[in-house]
Coordinates of C-alpha atoms in Angstrom, one line a residue:
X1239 CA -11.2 14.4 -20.0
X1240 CA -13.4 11.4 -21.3
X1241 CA -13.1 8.1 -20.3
X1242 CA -14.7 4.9 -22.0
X1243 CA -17.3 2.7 -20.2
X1244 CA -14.7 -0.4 -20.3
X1245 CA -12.5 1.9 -18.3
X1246 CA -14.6 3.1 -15.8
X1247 CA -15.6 -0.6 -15.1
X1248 CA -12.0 -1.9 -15.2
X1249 CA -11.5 0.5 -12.7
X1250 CA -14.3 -0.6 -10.4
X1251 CA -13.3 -4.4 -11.0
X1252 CA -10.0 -3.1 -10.0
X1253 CA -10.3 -1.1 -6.6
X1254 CA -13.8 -4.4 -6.0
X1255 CA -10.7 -6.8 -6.0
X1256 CA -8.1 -4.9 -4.2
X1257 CA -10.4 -3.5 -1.6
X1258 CA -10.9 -7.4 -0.5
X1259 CA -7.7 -8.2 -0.2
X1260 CA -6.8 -5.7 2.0
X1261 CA -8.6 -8.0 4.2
X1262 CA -9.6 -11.1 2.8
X1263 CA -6.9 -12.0 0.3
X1264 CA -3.8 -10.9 2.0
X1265 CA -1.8 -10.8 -1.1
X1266 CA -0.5 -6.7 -0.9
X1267 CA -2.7 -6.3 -4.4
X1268 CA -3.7 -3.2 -2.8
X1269 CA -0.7 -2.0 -2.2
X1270 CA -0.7 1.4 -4.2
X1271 CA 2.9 0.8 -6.2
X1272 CA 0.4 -2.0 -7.5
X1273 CA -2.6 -0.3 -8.0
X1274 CA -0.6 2.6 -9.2
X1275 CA 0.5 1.0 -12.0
X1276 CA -2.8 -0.7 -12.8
X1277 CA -4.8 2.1 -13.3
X1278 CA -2.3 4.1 -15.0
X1279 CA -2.5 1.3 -17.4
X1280 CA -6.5 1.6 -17.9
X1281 CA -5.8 5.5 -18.5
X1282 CA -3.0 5.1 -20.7
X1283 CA -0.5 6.3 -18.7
X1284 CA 1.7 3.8 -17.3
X1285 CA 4.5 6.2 -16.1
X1286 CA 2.5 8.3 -14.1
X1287 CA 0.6 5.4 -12.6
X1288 CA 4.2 4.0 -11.6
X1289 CA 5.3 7.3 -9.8
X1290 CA 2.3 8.1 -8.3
X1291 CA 2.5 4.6 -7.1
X1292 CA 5.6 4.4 -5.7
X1293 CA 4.9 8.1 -4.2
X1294 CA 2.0 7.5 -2.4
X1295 CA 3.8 3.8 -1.1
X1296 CA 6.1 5.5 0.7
X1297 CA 3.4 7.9 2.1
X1298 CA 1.8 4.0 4.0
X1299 CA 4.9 2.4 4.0
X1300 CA 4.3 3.1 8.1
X1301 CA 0.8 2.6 8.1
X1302 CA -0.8 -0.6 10.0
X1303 CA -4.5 -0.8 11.3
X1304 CA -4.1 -1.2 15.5
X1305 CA -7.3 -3.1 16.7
X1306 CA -10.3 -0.7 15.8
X1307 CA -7.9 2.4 14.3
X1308 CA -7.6 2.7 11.1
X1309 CA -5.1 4.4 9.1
X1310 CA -6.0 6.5 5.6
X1311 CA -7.0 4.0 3.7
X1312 CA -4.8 2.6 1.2
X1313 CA -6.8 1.6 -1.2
X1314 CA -8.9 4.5 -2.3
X1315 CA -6.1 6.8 -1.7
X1316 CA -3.6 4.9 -4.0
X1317 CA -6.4 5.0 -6.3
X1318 CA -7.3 8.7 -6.2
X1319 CA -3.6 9.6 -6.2
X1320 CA -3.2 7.9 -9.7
X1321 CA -6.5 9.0 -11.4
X1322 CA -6.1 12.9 -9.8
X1323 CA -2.5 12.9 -11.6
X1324 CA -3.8 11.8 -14.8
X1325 CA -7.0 12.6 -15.1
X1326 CA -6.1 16.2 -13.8
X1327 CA -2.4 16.8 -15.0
X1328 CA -1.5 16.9 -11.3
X1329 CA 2.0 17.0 -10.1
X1330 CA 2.1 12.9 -8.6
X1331 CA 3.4 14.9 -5.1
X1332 CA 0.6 17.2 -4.9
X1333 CA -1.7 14.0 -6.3
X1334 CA -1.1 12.2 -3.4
X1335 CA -1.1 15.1 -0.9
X1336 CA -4.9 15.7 -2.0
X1337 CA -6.2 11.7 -2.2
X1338 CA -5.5 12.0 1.3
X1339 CA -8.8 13.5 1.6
X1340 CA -10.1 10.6 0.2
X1341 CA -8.4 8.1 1.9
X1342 CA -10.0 9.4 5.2
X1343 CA -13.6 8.3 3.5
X1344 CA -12.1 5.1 2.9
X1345 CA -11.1 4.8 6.6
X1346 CA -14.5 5.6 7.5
X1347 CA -16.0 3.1 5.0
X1348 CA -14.5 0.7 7.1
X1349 CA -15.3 1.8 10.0
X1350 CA -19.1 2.1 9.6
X1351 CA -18.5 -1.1 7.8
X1352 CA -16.8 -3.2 10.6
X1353 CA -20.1 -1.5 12.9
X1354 CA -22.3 -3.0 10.9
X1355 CA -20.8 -6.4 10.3
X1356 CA -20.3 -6.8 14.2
X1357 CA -24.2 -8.4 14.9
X1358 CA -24.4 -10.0 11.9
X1359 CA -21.1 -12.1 13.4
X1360 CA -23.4 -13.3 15.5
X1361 CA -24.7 -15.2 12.5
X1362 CA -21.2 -17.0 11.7
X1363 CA -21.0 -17.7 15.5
X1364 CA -24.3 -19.6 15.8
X1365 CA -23.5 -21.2 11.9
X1366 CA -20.5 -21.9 14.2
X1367 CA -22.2 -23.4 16.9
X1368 CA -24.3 -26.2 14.4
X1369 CA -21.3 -26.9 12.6
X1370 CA -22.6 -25.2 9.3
X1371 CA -19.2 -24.2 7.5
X1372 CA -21.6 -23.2 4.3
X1373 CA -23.2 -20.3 6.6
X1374 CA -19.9 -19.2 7.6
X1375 CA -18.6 -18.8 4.3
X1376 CA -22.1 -16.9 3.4
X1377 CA -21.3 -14.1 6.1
X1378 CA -17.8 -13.7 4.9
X1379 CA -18.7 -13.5 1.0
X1380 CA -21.4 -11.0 2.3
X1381 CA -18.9 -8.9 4.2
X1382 CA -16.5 -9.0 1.3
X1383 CA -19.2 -8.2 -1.9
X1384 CA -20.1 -5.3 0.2
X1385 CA -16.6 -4.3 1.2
X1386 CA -16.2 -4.4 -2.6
X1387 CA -18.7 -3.0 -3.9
X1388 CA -18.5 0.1 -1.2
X1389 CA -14.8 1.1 -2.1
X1390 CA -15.6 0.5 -6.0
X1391 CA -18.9 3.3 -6.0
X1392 CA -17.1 5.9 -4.1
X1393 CA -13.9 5.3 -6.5
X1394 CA -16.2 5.5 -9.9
X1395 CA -17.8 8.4 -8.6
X1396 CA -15.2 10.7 -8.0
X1397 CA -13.4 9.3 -10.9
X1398 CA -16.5 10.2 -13.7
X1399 CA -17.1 13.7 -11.6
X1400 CA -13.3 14.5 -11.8
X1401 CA -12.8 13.5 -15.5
X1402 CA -16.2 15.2 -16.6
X1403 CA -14.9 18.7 -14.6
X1404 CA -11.4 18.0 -15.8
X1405 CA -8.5 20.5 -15.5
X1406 CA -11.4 23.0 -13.9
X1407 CA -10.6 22.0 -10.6
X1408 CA -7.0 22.6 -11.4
X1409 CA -7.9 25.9 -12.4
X1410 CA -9.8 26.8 -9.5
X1411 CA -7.3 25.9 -7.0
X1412 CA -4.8 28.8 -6.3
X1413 CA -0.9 28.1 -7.1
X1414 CA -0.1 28.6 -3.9
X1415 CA -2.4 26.1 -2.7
X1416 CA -1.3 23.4 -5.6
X1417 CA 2.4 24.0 -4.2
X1418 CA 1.2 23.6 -0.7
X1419 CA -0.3 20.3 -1.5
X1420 CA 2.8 19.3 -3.9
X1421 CA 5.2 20.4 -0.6
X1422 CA 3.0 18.2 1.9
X1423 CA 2.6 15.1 -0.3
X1424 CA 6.5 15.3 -1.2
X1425 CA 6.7 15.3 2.9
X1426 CA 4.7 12.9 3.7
X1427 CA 7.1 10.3 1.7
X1428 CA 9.7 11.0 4.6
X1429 CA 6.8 10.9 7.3
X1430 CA 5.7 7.2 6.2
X1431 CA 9.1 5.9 6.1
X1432 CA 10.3 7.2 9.5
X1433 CA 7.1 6.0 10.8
X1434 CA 8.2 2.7 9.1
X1435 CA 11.9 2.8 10.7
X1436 CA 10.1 4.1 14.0
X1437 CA 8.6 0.5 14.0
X1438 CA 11.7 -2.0 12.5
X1439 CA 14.6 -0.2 13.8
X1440 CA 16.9 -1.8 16.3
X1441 CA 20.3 -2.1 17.4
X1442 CA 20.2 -5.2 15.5
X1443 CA 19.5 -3.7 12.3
X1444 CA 21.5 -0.3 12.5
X1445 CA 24.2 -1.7 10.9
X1446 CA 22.5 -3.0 7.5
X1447 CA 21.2 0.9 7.8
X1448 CA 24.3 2.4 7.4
X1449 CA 25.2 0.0 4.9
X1450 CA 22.4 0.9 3.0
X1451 CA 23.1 4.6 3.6
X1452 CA 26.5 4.7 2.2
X1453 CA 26.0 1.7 -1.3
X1454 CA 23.0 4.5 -1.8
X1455 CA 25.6 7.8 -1.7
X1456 CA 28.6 5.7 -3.7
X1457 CA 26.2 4.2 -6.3
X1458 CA 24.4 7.3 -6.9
X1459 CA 27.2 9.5 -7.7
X1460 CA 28.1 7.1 -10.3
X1461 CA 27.0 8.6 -13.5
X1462 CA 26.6 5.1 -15.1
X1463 CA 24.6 3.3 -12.7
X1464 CA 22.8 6.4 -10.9
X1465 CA 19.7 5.8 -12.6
X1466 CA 19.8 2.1 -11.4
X1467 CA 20.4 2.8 -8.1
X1468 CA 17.2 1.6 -6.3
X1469 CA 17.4 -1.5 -8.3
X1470 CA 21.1 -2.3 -7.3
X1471 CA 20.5 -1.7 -3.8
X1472 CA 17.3 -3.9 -4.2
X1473 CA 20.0 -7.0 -5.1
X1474 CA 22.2 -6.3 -2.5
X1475 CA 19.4 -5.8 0.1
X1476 CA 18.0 -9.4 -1.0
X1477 CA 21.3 -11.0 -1.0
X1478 CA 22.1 -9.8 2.5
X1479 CA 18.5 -11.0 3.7
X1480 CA 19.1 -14.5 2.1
X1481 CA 22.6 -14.7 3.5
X1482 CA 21.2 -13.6 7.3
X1483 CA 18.2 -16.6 6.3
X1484 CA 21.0 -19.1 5.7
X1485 CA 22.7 -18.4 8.9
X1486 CA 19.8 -18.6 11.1
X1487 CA 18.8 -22.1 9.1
X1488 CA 22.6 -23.3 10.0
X1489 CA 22.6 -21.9 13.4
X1490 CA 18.5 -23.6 14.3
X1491 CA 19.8 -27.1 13.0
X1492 CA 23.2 -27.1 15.1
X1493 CA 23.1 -29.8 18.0
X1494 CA 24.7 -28.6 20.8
X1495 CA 24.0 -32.1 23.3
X1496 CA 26.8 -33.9 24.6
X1497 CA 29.7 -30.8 24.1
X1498 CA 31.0 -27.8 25.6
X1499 CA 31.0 -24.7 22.9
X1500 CA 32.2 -21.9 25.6
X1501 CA 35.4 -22.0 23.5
X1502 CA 34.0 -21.6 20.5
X1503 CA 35.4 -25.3 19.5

């Protein structure tokens, strides 16, 4: 499959941005059920770019960078997910099973990037040191245009190389092999979430679980509202967070000087 040149460079604008805020902007734009949906979009296939999306989410739902380890990278594996199941007619599971490859060059971008950023710190320490805010900004616009620009070739090259082979690759690769990667990238959902729970679950929070658990098995065997399922348990999720908000507001502003609330009274 072909692609137009205002494509390819949306796409590169696209992973430029969301590769800095990863980072820099801190807004989740990189999040692949965002990105999903983006570049499905610039390929004309907004569907696809919404399940791939949402598939390869739950694959780093559990992900978080720990000092100098870094997970598969997000970005460029959101990315490749979505243009692998377009481009390529790829089943979205088996999509994201196979950007994990690709997501490991993104975790190595950063890692040779953070390498070689670490003297030039030195830089925004001494800028530091004469009270130059301008050459701290400079280093960190630096850092970020190459960030940027690093994430956006390798995407654009494996994006024009995979839409100029087009469904060859598919060809090549055995069934069994396309189911293998459809079976991992289906279990890899489950892995990222319990990595997720592994992380946020406490005693505190087994209850809303449960909850969760059993609105999810009642709403679903409803025929009318199973395909609205996620989206009612969405509302009731945000309605029991705001409630729990409300009632530690209530509880932080109480006074408790000059009384005795043993008793409850």
């Amino acid at each position: 499959m072909h692609y137009s040149f205002i494509q390819v460079l949306l796409i590169f604008i696209v992973t430029f941005i969301v590769a800095i805020d990863q980072f820099s902007f801190l807004e989740s734009l990189y999040q692949p059920i965002v990105t999903g949906p983006i570049i499905g979009a610039i390929l004309g296939d907004l569907q696809t770019g919404l399940i791939v999306g949402g598939t390869y989410q739950l694959i780093t739902i559990g992900n978080m960078p720990v000092g100098g380890a870094q997970p598969p990278n997000a970005v460029i594996g959101g990315i490749m997910a979505a243009v692998f199941a377009i481009t390529l007619n790829m089943d979205p599971a088996a999509a994201s099973g196979f950007a994990i490859a690709f997501a490991l060059l993104g975790q190595y971008l950063i890692t040779i990037l953070f390498t070689v950023m670490s003297p030039i710190m030195k830089v925004a320490d001494n800028a530091a040191h004469n009270a130059d805010p301008k050459g701290i900004a400079k280093v960190n616009y630096i850092e970020m245009a190459i960030l940027g620009a690093g994430f956006g070739l390798i995407v654009i090259l494996f994006f024009i190389a995979g839409s100029s082979i087009g469904t060859t690759i598919t060809d090549a690769i055995p069934k069994s092999v396309m189911n293998a990667l459809s079976t991992a990238g289906g279990m890899m959902r489950y892995v990222g979430f319990a990595v997720l729970l592994r992380v946020m679950m406490n005693k505190d929070f087994w209850g809303f679980y449960f909850i969760g658990f059993a609105l999810a098995l009642l709403v679903g065997s409803i025929d009318g509202l199973a395909q609205s399922t996620l989206l009612i348990l969405a509302f009731v999720g945000f309605a029991f967070a705001y409630w729990d908000y409300q009632i530690s507001i209530k509880t932080k502003n109480i006074s408790v000087d000059g009384g005795d609330y043993s008793d409850g009274i």
